[in-house]
Coordinates of C-alpha atoms in Angstrom, one line a residue:
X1160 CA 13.5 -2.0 -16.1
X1161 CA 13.5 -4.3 -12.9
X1162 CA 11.6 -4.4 -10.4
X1163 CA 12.9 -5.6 -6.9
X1164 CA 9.4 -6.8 -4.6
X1165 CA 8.7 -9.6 -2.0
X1166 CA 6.3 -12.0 -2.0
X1167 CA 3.4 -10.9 0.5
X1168 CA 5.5 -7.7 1.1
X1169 CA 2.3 -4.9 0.8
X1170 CA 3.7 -2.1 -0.6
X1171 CA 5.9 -4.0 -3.3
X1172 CA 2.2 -5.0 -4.0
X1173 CA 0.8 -1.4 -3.9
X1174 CA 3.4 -1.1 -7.2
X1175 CA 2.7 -4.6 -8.8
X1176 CA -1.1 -3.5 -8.9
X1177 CA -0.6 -0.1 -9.8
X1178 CA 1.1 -1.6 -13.2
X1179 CA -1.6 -4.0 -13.9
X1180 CA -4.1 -1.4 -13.9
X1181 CA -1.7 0.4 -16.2
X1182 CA -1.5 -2.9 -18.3
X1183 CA 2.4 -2.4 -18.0
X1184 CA 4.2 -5.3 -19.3
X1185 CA 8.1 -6.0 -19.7
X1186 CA 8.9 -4.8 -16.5
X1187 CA 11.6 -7.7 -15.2
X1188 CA 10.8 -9.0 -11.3
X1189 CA 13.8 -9.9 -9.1
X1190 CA 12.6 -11.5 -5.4
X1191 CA 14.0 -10.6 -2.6
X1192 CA 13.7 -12.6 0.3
X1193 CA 13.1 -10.4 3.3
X1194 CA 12.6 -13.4 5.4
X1195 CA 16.2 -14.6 5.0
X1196 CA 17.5 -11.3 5.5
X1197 CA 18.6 -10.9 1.5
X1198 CA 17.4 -7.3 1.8
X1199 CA 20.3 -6.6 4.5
X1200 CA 22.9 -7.5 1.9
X1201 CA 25.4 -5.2 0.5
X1202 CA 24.3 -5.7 -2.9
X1203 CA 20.7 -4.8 -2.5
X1204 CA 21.8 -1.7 -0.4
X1205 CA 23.8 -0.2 -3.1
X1206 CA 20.3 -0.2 -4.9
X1207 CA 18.1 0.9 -1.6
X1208 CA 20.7 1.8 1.0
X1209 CA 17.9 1.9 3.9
X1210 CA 17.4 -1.9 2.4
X1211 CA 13.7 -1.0 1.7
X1212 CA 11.2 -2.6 -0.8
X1213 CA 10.0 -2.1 -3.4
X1214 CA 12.7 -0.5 -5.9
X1215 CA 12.5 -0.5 -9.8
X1216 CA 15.8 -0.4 -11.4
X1217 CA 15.5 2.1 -14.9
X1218 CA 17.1 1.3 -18.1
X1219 CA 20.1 3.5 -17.3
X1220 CA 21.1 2.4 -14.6
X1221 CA 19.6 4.0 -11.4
X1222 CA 17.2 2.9 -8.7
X1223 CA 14.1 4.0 -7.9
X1224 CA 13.3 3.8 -4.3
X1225 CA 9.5 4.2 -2.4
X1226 CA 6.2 3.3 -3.7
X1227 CA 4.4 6.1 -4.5
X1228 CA 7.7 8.0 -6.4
X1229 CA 8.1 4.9 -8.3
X1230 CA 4.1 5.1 -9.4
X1231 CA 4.7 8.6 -10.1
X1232 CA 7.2 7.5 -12.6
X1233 CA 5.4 4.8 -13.9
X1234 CA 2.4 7.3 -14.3
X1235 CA 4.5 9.2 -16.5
X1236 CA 5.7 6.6 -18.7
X1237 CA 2.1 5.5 -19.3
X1238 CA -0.5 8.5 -18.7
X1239 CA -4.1 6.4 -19.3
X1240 CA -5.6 5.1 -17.3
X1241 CA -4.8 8.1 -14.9
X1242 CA -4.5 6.9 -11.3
X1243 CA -2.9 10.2 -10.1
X1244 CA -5.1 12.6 -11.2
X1245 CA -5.1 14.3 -14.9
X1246 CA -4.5 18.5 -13.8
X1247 CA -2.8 20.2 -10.7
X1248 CA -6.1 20.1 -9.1
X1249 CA -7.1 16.5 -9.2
X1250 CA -3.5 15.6 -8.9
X1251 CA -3.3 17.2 -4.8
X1252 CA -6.9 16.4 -3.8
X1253 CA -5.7 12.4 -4.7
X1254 CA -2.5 12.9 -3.2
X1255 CA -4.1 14.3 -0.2
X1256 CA -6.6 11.4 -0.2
X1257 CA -3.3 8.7 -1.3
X1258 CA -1.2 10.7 2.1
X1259 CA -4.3 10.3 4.5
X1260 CA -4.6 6.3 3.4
X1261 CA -1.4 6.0 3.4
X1262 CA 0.1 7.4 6.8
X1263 CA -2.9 6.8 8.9
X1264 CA -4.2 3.3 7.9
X1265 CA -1.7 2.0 6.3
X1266 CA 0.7 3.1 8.8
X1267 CA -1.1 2.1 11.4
X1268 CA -1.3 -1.4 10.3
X1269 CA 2.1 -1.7 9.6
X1270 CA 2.8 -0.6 12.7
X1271 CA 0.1 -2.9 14.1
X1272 CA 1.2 -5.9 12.7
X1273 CA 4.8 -5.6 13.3
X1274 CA 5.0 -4.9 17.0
X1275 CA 2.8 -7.4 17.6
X1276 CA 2.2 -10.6 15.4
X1277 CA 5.4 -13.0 16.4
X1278 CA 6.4 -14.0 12.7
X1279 CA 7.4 -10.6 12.4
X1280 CA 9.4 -10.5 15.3
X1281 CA 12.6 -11.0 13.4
X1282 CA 12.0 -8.1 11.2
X1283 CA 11.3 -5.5 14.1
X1284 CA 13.3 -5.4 16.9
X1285 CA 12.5 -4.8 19.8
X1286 CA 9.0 -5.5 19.6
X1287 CA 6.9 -2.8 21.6
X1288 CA 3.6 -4.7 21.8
X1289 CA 1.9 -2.1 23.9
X1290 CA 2.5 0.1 20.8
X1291 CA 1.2 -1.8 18.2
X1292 CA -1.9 -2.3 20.3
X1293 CA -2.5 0.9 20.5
X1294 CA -2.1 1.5 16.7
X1295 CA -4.9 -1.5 16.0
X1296 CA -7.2 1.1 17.6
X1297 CA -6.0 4.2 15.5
X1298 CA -6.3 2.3 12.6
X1299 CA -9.5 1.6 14.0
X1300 CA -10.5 5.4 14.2
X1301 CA -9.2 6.0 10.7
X1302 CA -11.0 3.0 8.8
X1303 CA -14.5 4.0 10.7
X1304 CA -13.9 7.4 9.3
X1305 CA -13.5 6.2 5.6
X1306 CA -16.7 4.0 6.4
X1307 CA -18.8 7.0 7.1
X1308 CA -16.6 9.1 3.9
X1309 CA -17.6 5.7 1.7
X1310 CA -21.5 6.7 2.3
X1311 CA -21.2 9.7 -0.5
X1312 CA -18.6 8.9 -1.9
X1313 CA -17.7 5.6 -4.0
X1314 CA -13.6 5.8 -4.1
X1315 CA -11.3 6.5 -1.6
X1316 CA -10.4 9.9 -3.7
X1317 CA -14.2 11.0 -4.7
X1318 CA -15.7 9.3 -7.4
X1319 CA -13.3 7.1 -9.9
X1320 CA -10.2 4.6 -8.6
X1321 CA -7.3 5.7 -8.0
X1322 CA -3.5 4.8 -6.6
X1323 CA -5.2 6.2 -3.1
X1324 CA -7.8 3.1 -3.4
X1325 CA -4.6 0.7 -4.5
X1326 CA -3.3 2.3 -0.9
X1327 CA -6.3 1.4 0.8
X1328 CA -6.6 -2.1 -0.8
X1329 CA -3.4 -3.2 -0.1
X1330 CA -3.5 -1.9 3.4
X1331 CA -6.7 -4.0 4.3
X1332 CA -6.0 -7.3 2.8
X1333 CA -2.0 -7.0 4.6
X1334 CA -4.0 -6.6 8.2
X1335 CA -6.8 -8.8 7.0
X1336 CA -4.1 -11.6 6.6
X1337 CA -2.1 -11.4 9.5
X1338 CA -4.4 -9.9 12.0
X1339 CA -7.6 -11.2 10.1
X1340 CA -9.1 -7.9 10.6
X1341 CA -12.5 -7.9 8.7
X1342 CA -14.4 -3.8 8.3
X1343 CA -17.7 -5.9 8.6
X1344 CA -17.1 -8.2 11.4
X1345 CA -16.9 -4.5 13.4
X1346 CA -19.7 -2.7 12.3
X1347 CA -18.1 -0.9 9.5
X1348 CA -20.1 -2.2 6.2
X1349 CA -19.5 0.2 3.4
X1350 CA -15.9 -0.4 3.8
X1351 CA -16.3 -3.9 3.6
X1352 CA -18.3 -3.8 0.3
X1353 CA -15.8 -1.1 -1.4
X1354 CA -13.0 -3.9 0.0
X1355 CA -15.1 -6.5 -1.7
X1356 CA -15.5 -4.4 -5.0
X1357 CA -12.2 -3.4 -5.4
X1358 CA -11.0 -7.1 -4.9
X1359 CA -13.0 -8.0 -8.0
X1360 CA -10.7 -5.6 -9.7
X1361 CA -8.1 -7.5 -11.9
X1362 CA -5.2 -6.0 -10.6
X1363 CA -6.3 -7.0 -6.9
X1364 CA -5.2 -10.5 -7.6
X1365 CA -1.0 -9.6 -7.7
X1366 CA 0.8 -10.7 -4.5

């Protein structure tokens, strides 16, 4: 298998630390260089025709496009440690935790970050900064809400890590780079220390 990612890119990091907590190895990495337009290219759209990131190539030939359906593969090709929940059960109340990260903060951010930090200008045109302003304070909303959910509750799913804390994670430290957006700096402190646990984590080290 190959994997297509870019460096700094968060959600080809969601999958590259999603496999190091699976302790996946073998899995080929091909770079593609977002910043030089290599992603527009036919030859990477025959692979991800909206010339998105990440995709995982399988051994037979296909391509695997969006995060969280190429961790659902991967979670099948390797079932321990679980990440996405063992029965039915636990499976929809960590998607529905993995969904809320994901399309709220994550989102959010994203949207953040790309409408209004100018080295990402050439990436999202036009700009709408007024927009992306008014997503840093949704994003807001959402991450004081998992800072009050974080008082009973040690994970972003309940109580054990899963790909909804990888999510989470990945989400922080992309605004935390660009927009140097720090939970503690605005009163938010249990999502700060589950940011600063989580980055002792192994895995959290993959860019």
């Amino acid at each position: 298998m190959k994997l297509y990612v870019s460096p700094r890119a968060p959600n080809p990091r969601r999958v590259l630390m999603f496999i190091a907590e699976k302790g996946l190895t073998g899995i080929e990495q091909e770079i593609i260089d977002i910043g030089n337009g290599q992603h527009l290219s036919a030859a990477f759209r025959a692979r991800s025709p909206l010339a998105k990131l990440p995709v995982l190539e399988l051994d037979d030939g296909r391509s695997l496009g969006e995060t969280r359906a190429i961790c659902t593969y991967l979670e099948g090709l390797v079932a321990e440690p679980n990440l996405m929940g063992n029965d039915f059960e636990e499976r929809a109340f960590i998607e529905m935790a993995d969904r809320r990260v994901e399309l709220y903060l994550f989102g959010g951010i994203a949207n953040w970050i790309r409408h209004t930090h100018p080295g990402l200008a050439p990436l999202e045109q036009p700009q709408f900064p007024d927009f992306g302003h008014s997503q840093a304070e949704k994003v807001r909303e959402v991450a004081r809400w998992l800072d009050r959910k974080l008082a009973s509750e040690p994970y972003m799913a309940g109580q054990r890590f899963t790909i909804a804390d990888i999510t989470a994670f990945c989400a922080l430290e992309f605004a935390r780079g660009l927009m140097k957006f720090r939970p503690a700096d605005e009163d938010m402190p249990r999502l700060q220390a589950w940011r600063d646990r989580i980055s002792q984590r192994p895995s959290a080290g993959v860019s």
